[in-house]
Coordinates of C-alpha atoms in Angstrom, one line a residue:
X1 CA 1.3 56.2 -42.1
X2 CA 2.1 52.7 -44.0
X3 CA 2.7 52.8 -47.4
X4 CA -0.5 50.7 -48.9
X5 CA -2.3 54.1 -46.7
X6 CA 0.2 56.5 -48.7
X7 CA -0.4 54.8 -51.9
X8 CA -4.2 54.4 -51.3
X9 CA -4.2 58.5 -50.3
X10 CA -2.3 59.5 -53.3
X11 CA -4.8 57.2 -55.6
X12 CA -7.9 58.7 -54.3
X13 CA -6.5 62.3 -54.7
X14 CA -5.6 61.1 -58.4
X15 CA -8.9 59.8 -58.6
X16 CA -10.6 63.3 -57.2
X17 CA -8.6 65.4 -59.5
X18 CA -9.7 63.4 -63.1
X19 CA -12.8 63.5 -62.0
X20 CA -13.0 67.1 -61.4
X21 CA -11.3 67.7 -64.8
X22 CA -13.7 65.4 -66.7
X23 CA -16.7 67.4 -65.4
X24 CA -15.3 70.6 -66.3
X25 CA -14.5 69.3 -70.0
X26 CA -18.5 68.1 -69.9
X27 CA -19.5 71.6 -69.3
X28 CA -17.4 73.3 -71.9
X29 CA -17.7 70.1 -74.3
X30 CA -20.5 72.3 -76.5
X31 CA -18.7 75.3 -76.2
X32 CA -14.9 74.5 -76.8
X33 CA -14.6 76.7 -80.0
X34 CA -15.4 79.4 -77.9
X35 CA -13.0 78.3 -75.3
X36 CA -10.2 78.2 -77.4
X37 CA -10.6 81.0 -79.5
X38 CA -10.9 82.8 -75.6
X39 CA -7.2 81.4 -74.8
X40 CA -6.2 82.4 -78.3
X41 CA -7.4 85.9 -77.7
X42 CA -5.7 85.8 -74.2
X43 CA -2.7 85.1 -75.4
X44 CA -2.0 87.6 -78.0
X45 CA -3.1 90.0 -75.7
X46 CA -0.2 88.8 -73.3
X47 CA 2.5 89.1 -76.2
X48 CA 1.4 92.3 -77.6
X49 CA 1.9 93.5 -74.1
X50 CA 5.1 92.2 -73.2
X51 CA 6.6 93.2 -76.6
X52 CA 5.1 96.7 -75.9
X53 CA 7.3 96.6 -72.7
X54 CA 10.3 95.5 -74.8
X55 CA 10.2 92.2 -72.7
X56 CA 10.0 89.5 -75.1
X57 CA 13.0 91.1 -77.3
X58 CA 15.9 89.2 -75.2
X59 CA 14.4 85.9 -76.9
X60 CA 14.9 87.2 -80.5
X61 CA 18.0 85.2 -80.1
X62 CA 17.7 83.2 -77.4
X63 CA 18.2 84.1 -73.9
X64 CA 22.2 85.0 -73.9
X65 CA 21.4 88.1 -76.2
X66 CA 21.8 90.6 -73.5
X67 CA 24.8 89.5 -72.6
X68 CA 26.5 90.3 -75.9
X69 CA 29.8 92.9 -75.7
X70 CA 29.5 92.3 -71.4
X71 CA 33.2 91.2 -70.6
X72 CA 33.4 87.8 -69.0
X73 CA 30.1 87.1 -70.7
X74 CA 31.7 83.7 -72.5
X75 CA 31.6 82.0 -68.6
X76 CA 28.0 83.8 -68.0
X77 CA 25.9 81.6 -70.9
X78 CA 22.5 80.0 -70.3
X79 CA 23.3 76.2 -71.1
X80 CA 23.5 74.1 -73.2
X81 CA 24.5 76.4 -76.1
X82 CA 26.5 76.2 -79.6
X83 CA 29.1 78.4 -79.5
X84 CA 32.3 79.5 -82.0
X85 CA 35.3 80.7 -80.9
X86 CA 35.7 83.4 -83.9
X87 CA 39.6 83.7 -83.8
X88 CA 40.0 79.7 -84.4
X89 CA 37.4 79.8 -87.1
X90 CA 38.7 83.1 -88.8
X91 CA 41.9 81.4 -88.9
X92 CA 40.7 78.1 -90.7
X93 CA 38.9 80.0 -93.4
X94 CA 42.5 81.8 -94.5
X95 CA 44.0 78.7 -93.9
X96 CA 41.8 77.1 -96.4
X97 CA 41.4 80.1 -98.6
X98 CA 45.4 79.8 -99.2
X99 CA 45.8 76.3 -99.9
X100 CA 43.6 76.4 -102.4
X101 CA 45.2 79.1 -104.3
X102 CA 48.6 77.0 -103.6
X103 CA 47.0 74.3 -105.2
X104 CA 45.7 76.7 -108.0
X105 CA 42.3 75.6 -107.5
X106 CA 38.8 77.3 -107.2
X107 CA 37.9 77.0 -104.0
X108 CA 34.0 76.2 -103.4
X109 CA 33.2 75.4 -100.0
X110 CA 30.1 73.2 -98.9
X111 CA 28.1 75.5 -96.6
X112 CA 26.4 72.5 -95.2
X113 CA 28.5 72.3 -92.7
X114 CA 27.9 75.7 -91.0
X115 CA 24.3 76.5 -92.8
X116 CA 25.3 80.3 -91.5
X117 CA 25.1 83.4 -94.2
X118 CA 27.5 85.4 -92.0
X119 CA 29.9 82.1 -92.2
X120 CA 29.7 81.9 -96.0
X121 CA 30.1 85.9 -96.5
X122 CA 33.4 85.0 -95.1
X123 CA 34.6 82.2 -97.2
X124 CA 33.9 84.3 -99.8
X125 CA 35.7 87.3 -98.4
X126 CA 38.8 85.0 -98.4
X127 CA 38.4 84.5 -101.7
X128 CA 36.0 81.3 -102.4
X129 CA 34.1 81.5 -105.7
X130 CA 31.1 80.5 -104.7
X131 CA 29.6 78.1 -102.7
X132 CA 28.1 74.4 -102.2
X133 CA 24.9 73.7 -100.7
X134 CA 23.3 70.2 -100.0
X135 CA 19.7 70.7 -101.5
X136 CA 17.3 73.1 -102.8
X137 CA 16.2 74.7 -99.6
X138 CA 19.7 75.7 -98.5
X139 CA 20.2 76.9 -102.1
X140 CA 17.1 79.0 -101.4
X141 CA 18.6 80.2 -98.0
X142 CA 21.6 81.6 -99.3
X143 CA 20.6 83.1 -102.7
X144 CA 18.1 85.3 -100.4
X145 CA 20.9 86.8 -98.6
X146 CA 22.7 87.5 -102.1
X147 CA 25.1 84.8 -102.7
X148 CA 24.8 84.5 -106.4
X149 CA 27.1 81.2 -107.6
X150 CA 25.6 78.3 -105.4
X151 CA 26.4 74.7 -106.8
X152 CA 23.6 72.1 -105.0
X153 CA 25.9 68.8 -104.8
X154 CA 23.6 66.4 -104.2
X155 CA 21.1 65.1 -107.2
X156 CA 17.1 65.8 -106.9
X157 CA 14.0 64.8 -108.3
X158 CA 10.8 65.8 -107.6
X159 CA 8.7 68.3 -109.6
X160 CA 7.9 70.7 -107.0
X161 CA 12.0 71.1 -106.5
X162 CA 12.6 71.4 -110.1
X163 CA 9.9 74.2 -110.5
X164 CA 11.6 76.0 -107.1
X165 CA 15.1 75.5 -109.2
X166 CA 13.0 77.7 -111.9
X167 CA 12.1 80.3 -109.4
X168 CA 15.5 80.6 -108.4
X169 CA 17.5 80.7 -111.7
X170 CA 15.3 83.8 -112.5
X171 CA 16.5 85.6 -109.4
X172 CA 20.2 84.4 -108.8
X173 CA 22.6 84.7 -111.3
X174 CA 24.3 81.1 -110.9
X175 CA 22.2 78.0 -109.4
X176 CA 24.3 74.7 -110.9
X177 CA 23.0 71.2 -110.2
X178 CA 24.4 67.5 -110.5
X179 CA 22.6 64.8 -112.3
X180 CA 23.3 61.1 -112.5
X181 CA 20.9 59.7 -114.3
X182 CA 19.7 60.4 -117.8
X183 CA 16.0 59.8 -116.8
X184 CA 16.3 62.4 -114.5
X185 CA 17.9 64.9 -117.0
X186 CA 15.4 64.3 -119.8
X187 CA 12.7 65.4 -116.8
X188 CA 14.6 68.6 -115.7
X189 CA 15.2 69.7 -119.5
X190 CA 11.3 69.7 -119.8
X191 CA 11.0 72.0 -116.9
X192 CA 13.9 74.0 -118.0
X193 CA 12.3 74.1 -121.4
X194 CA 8.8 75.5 -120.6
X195 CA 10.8 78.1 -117.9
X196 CA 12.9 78.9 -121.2
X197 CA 15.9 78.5 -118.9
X198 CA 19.6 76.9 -119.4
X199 CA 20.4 75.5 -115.9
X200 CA 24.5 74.9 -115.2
X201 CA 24.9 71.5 -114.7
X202 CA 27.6 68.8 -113.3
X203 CA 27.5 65.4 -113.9
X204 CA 27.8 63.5 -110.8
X205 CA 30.2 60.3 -111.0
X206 CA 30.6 57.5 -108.3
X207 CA 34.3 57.4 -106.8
X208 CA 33.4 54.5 -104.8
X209 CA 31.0 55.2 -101.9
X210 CA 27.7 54.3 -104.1
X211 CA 25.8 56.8 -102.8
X212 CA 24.8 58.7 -105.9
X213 CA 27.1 59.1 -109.4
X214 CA 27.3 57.2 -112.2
X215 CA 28.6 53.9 -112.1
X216 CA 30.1 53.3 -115.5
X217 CA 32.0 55.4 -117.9
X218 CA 29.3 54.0 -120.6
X219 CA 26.6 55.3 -118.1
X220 CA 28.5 59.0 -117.9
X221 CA 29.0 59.3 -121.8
X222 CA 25.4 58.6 -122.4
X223 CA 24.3 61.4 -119.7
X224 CA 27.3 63.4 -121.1
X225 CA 25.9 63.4 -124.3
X226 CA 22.5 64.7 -123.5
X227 CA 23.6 67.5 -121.4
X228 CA 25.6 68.4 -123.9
X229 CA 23.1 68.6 -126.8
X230 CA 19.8 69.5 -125.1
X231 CA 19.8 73.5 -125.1
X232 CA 18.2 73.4 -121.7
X233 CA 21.7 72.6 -120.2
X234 CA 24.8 74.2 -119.9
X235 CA 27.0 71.6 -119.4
X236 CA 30.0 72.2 -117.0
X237 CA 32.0 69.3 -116.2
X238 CA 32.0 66.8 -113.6
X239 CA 31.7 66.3 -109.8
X240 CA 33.5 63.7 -108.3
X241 CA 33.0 63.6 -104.7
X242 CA 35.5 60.8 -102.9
X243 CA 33.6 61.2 -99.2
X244 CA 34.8 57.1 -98.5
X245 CA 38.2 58.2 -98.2
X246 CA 37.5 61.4 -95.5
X247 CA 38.1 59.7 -92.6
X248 CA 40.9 57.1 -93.2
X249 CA 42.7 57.7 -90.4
X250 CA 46.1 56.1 -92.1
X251 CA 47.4 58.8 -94.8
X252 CA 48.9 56.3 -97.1
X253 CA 45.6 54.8 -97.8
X254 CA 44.1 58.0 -98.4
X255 CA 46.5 58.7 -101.1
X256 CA 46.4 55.0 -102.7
X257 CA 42.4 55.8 -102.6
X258 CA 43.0 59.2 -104.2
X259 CA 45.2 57.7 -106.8
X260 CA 42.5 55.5 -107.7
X261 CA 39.9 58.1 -108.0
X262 CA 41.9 60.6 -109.7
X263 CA 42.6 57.7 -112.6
X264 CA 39.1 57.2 -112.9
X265 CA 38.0 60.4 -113.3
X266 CA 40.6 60.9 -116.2
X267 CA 39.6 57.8 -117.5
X268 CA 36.0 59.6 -117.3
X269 CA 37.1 62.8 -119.1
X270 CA 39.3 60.8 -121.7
X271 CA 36.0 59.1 -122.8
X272 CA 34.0 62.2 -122.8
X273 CA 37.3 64.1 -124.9
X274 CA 36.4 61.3 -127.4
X275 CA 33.3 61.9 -127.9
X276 CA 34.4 65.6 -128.4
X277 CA 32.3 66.5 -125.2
X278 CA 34.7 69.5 -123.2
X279 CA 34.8 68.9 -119.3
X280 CA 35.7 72.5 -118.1
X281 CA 35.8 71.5 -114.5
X282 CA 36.0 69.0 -112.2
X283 CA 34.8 69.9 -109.0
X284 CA 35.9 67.1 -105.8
X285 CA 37.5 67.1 -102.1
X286 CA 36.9 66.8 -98.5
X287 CA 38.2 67.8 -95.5
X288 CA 39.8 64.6 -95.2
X289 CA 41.4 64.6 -98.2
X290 CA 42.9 68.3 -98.2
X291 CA 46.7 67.4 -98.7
X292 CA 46.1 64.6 -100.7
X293 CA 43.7 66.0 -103.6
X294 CA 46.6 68.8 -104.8
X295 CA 49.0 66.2 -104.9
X296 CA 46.4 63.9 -107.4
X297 CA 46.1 67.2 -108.9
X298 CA 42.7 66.4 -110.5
X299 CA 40.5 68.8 -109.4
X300 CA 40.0 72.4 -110.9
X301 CA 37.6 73.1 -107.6
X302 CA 37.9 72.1 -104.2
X303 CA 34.4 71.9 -101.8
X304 CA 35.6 71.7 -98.8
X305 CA 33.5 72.1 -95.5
X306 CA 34.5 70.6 -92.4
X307 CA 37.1 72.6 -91.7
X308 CA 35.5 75.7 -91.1
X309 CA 34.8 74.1 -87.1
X310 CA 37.0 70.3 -87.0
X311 CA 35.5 68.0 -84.6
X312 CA 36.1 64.7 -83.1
X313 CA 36.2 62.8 -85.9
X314 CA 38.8 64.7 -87.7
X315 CA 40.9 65.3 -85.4
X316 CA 41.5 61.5 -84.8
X317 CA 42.6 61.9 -89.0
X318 CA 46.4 62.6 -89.7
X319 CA 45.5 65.0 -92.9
X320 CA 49.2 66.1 -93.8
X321 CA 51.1 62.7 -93.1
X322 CA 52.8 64.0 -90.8
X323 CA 50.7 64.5 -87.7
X324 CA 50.0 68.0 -87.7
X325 CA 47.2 69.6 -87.2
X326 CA 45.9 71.9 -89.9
X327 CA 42.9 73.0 -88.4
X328 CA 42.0 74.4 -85.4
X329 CA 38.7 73.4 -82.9
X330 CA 36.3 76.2 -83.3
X331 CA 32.9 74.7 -82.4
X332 CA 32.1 73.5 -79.1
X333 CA 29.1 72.7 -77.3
X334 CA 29.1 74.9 -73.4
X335 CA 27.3 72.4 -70.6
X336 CA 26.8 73.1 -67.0
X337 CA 27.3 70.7 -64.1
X338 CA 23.5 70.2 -62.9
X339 CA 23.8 67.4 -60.5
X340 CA 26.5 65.4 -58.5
X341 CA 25.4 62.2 -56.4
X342 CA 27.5 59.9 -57.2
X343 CA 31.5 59.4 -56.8
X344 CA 33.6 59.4 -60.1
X345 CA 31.1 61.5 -62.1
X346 CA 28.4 64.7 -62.4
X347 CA 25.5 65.4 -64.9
X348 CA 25.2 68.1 -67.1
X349 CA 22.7 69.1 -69.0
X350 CA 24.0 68.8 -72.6
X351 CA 22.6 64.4 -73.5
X352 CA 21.8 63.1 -77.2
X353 CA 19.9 66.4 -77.9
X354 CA 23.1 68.5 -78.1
X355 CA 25.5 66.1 -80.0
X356 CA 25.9 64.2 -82.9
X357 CA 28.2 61.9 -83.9
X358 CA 29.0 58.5 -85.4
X359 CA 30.9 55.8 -85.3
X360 CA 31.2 55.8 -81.6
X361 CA 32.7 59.6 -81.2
X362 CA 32.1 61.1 -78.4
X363 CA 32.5 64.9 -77.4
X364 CA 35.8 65.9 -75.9
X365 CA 36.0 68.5 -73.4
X366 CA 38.2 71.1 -74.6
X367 CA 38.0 73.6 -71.9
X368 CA 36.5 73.7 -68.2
X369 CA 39.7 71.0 -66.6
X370 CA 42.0 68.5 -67.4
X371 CA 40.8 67.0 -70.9
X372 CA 40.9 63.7 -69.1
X373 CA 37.9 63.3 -68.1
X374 CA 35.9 61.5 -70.2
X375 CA 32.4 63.0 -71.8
X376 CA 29.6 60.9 -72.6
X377 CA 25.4 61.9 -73.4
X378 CA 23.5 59.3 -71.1
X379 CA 19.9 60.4 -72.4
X380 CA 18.0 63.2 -74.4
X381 CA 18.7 66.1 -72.4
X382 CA 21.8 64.9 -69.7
X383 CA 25.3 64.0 -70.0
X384 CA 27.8 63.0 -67.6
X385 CA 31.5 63.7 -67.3
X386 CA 33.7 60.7 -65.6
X387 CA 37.0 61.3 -63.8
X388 CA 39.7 59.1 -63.9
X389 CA 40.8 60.1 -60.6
X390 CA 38.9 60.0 -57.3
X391 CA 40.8 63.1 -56.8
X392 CA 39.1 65.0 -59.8
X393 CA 36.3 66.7 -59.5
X394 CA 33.4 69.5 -60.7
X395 CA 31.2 71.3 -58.5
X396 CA 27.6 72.2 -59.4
X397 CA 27.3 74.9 -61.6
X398 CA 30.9 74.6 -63.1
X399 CA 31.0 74.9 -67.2
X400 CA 32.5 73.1 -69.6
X401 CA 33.1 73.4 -73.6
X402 CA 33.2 70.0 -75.4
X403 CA 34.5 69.6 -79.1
X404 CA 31.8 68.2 -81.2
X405 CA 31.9 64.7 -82.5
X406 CA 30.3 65.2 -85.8
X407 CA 30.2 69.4 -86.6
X408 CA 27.7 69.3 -89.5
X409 CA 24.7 67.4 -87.8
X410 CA 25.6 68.7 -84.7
X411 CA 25.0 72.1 -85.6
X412 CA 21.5 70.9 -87.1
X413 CA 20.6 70.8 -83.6
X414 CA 20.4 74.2 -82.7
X415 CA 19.2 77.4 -84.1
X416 CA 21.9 80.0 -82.9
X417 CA 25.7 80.4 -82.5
X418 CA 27.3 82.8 -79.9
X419 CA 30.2 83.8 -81.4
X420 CA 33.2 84.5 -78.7
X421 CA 36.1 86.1 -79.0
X422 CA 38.7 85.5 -75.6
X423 CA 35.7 86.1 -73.2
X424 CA 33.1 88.0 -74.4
X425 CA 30.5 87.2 -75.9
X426 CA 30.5 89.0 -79.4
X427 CA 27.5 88.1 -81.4
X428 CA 24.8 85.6 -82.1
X429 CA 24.7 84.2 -85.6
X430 CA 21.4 82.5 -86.4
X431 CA 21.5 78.8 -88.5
X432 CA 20.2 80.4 -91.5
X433 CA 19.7 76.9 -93.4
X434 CA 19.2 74.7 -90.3
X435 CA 16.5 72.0 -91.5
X436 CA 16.0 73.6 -95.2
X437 CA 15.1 70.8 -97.6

């Protein structure tokens, strides 16, 4: 047969087929409530049955859960899949947990990272004080598993969020916010008012990324002084986040840039002393900046997130001067080998949909062969590993376990961990706050 014949056969079968569908949508056209609500009823039918039969509950979360406490379960995981190698990240939490109280510092770390109640119930195990959240949803997230001092770090302004802030300060004990403009304020005093609440409150200044802050020490005394007097606040201190300077991968110009902040938040709080306003904290860091923001020794509280997991991105960043490496990999994305046709390279099945990064990061295979080959998502749902020797190679069905580029959206991309300890899989930890707003 030619091919105009093939593609003529294939078009009249194409042809038959849309017709027959049309004609049957005729039919039913008057009737397609009925229809549905039919397919409706048929289908809650099926999943009453199959959860009678106990065969849905493998997919409560996700399809690795039988395989939890199996031995050799780690190289047995349906892929792509988030996973944590508990030991690594146990070990970064008292690693953090110490330095702060070597610095003398409260330490609050930013759960945006990790979004994970069973990952914050251990920060604060190891000692944290509380904890950060990014917005009002996550702040919702963890003060319903009982984590009762939650600072949300990055301003908001809507009036549904500021009547959900009301619902929450009646059940949690500690919700604090960050303002940085005195509309703003003057807006959530009114809610606070009618609520007859007092909500905690930092003022937020700009260190020099111009996200959010104030950019003036006139614009921060102003603000200062109506948190201050307005009996809907209670007026903390100030949060002075310096994220700009994170990922400096030379040390010496993180430190010039932390000498720079660290002046002008005490030129901050020397204006505010003036004005016989009391800052009674000043809450600040990153990952980035770890070593580097105890030797400014400006900050009474320390937010650090990142390094709960490290990825990519921080491990190119030399955070003690020195080269070392203070945190260890404890995130990793696990891909299988799903095609190989080509010389030099496979496909998995881990693309754009699985990682997240920016500035050109890509993931690095940590485990699964020589860290020389190179990673790199080609499209939604496929990546491809190269070698750099024809002599390298994968087979079908091999695993491998990249580092992340960019930990905290990465992990917005899925809705489980599995938590592994050598090679078994131990336990699957939800994303609590994944996509909370």
């Amino acid at each position: 047969m030619t091919w105009p014949e093939i593609t003529q056969l294939t078009k009249r079968n194409c042809a038959a087929t849309v017709d027959s569908n049309f004609a049957e949508w005729s039919r039913n056209k008057h009737s397609r409530s009925n229809w549905l609500s039919s397919i409706a009823f048929k289908r809650a039918k099926m999943v009453k049955e199959l959860t009678a039969s106990n065969e849905l509950r493998e997919f409560e979360l996700g399809p690795n859960e039988p395989l939890i406490g199996l031995p050799g379960s780690r190289e047995r995981l349906t892929t792509p899949c988030l996973s944590i190698d508990l030991g690594a990240l146990d070990r970064n939490i008292q690693t953090a947990a110490s330095h702060c109280r070597e610095a003398r510092c409260a330490f609050r770390p930013h759960t945006k990272t990790h979004k994970s109640v069973e990952i914050a119930l251990k920060q604060l195990d190891a000692g944290a004080q509380g904890i950060c959240v990014a917005n009002i949803g996550e702040a919702e997230i963890f003060a319903a598993a009982g984590i009762d001092d939650i600072l949300i770090t990055s301003p908001f302004v809507s009036d549904a969020k500021f009547d959900r802030l009301m619902r929450l300060l009646k059940v949690s004990r500690r919700v604090a916010v960050v303002v940085d403009h005195i509309d703003v304020a003057r807006r959530l005093a009114a809610h606070a008012s009618q609520a007859n609440a007092a909500v905690p409150v930092y003022l937020d200044i700009d260190t020099g990324r111009h996200r959010t802050g104030v950019s003036s020490i006139q614009s921060a005394v102003e603000l200062a002084r109506l948190l201050t007097q307005n009996k809907s606040f209670e007026f903390i201190g100030l949060q002075a986040y310096a994220g700009h300077l994170s990922h400096l991968a030379d040390f010496s110009a993180r430190m010039e840039g932390a000498k720079v902040v660290a002046n002008m938040v005490r030129e901050v709080c020397v204006a505010l002393h003036d004005q016989s306003i009391t800052v009674k904290k000043i809450s600040g860091g990153s990952m980035g900046t770890i070593v580097v923001d105890a030797q400014v020794d400006v900050y009474s509280e320390l937010q650090y997130g990142s390094y709960v997991f490290s990825d990519v991105e921080y491990q190119e960043v030399n955070l003690d001067g020195r080269g070392g490496a203070l945190f260890e990999p404890s995130l990793f994305v696990r891909t299988t080998v799903i095609s190989k046709n080509w010389p030099g390279m496979v496909t998995t099945d881990a693309g754009h949909k699985h990682f997240a990064g920016s500035n050109g990061a890509l993931p690095r295979i940590h485990k699964g062969g020589s860290r020389s080959r190179r990673y790199e998502p080609r499209s939604d749902e496929h990546g491809a590993i190269y070698f750099s020797s024809k002599d390298d190679s994968l087979e079908i069905g091999d695993c491998v376990e990249c580092l992340v580029p960019h930990c905290d959206p990465t992990v917005n991309l899925y809705s489980h961990y599995h938590v592994v300890d050598g090679d078994t899989l131990v336990d699957i930890w939800p994303v609590d706050a994944r996509g909370a707003f």
